[in-house]
GROMACS .gro file of C-alpha atoms in nm:
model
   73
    1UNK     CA    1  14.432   5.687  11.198
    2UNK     CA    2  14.127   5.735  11.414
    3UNK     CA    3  14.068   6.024  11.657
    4UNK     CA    4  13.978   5.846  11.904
    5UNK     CA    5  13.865   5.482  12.093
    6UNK     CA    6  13.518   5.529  12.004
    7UNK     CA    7  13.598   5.600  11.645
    8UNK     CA    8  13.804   5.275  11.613
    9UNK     CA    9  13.558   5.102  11.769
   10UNK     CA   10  13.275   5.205  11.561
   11UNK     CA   11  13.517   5.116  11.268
   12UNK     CA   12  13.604   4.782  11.379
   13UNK     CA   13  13.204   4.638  11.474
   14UNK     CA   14  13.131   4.771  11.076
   15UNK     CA   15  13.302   4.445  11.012
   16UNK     CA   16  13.110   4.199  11.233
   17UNK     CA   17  12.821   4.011  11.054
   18UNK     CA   18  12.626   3.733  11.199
   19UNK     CA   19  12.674   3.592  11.501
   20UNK     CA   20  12.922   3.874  11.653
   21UNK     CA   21  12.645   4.157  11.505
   22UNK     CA   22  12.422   4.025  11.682
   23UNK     CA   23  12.573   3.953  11.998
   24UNK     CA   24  12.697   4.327  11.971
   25UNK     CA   25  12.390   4.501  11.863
   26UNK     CA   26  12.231   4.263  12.179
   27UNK     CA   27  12.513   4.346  12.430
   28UNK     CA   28  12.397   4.530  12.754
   29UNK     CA   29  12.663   4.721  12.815
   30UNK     CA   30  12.820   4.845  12.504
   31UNK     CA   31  12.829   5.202  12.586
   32UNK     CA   32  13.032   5.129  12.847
   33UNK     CA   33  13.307   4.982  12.647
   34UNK     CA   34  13.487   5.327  12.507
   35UNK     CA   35  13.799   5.209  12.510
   36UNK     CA   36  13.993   4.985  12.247
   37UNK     CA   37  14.168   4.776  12.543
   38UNK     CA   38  13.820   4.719  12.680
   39UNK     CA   39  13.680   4.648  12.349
   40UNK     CA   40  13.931   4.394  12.224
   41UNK     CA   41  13.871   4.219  12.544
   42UNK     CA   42  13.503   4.195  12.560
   43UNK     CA   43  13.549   4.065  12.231
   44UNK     CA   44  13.811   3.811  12.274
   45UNK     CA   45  13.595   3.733  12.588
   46UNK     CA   46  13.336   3.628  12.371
   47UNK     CA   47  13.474   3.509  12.037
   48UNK     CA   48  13.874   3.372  12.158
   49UNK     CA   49  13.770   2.963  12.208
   50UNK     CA   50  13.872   2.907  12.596
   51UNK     CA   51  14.138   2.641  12.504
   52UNK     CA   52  14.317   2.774  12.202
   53UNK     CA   53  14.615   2.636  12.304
   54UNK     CA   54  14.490   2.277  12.291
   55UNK     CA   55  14.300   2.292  11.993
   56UNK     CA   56  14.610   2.436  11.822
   57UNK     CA   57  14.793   2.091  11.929
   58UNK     CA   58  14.552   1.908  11.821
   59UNK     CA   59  14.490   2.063  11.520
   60UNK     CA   60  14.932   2.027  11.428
   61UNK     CA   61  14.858   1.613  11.543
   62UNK     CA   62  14.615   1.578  11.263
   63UNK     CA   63  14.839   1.679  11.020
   64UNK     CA   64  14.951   1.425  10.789
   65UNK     CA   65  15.262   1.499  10.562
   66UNK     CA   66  15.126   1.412  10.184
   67UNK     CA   67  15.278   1.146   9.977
   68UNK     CA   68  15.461   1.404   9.681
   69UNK     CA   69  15.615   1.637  10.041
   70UNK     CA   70  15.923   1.546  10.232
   71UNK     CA   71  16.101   1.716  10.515
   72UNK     CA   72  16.406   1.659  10.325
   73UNK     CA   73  16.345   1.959  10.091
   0.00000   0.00000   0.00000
């Protein structure tokens, strides 16, 4: 349980590495962001690919069904 949004927050970017640290530690506006809804969004904003849905489809099509699996169960 966290006090508050800022406290959560603070949790949540100890977990970015990389990339997302640096795009955080590098982000304008961060102080502005005190809330979780806001956070998760900037994030997702960032981070969520734009077409998820797609590459999600086409990630199912590849899928090929081994020769020792069947449907049948």
């Amino acid at each position: 349980a966290f006090p508050d949004d800022a406290a959560r927050i603070r949790y949540a970017v100890t977990s970015f590495d990389g990339v997302a640290r640096n795009w955080w530690e590098s982000l304008p506006n961060r102080a502005a962001i005190n809330t979780w809804a806001a956070f998760v969004d900037t994030v997702r904003q960032r981070f969520r690919p734009i077409m998820s849905s797609m590459l999600a489809r086409q990630r199912l099509a590849r899928l090929r069904m081994g020769d020792r699996h069947s449907v049948a169960g």
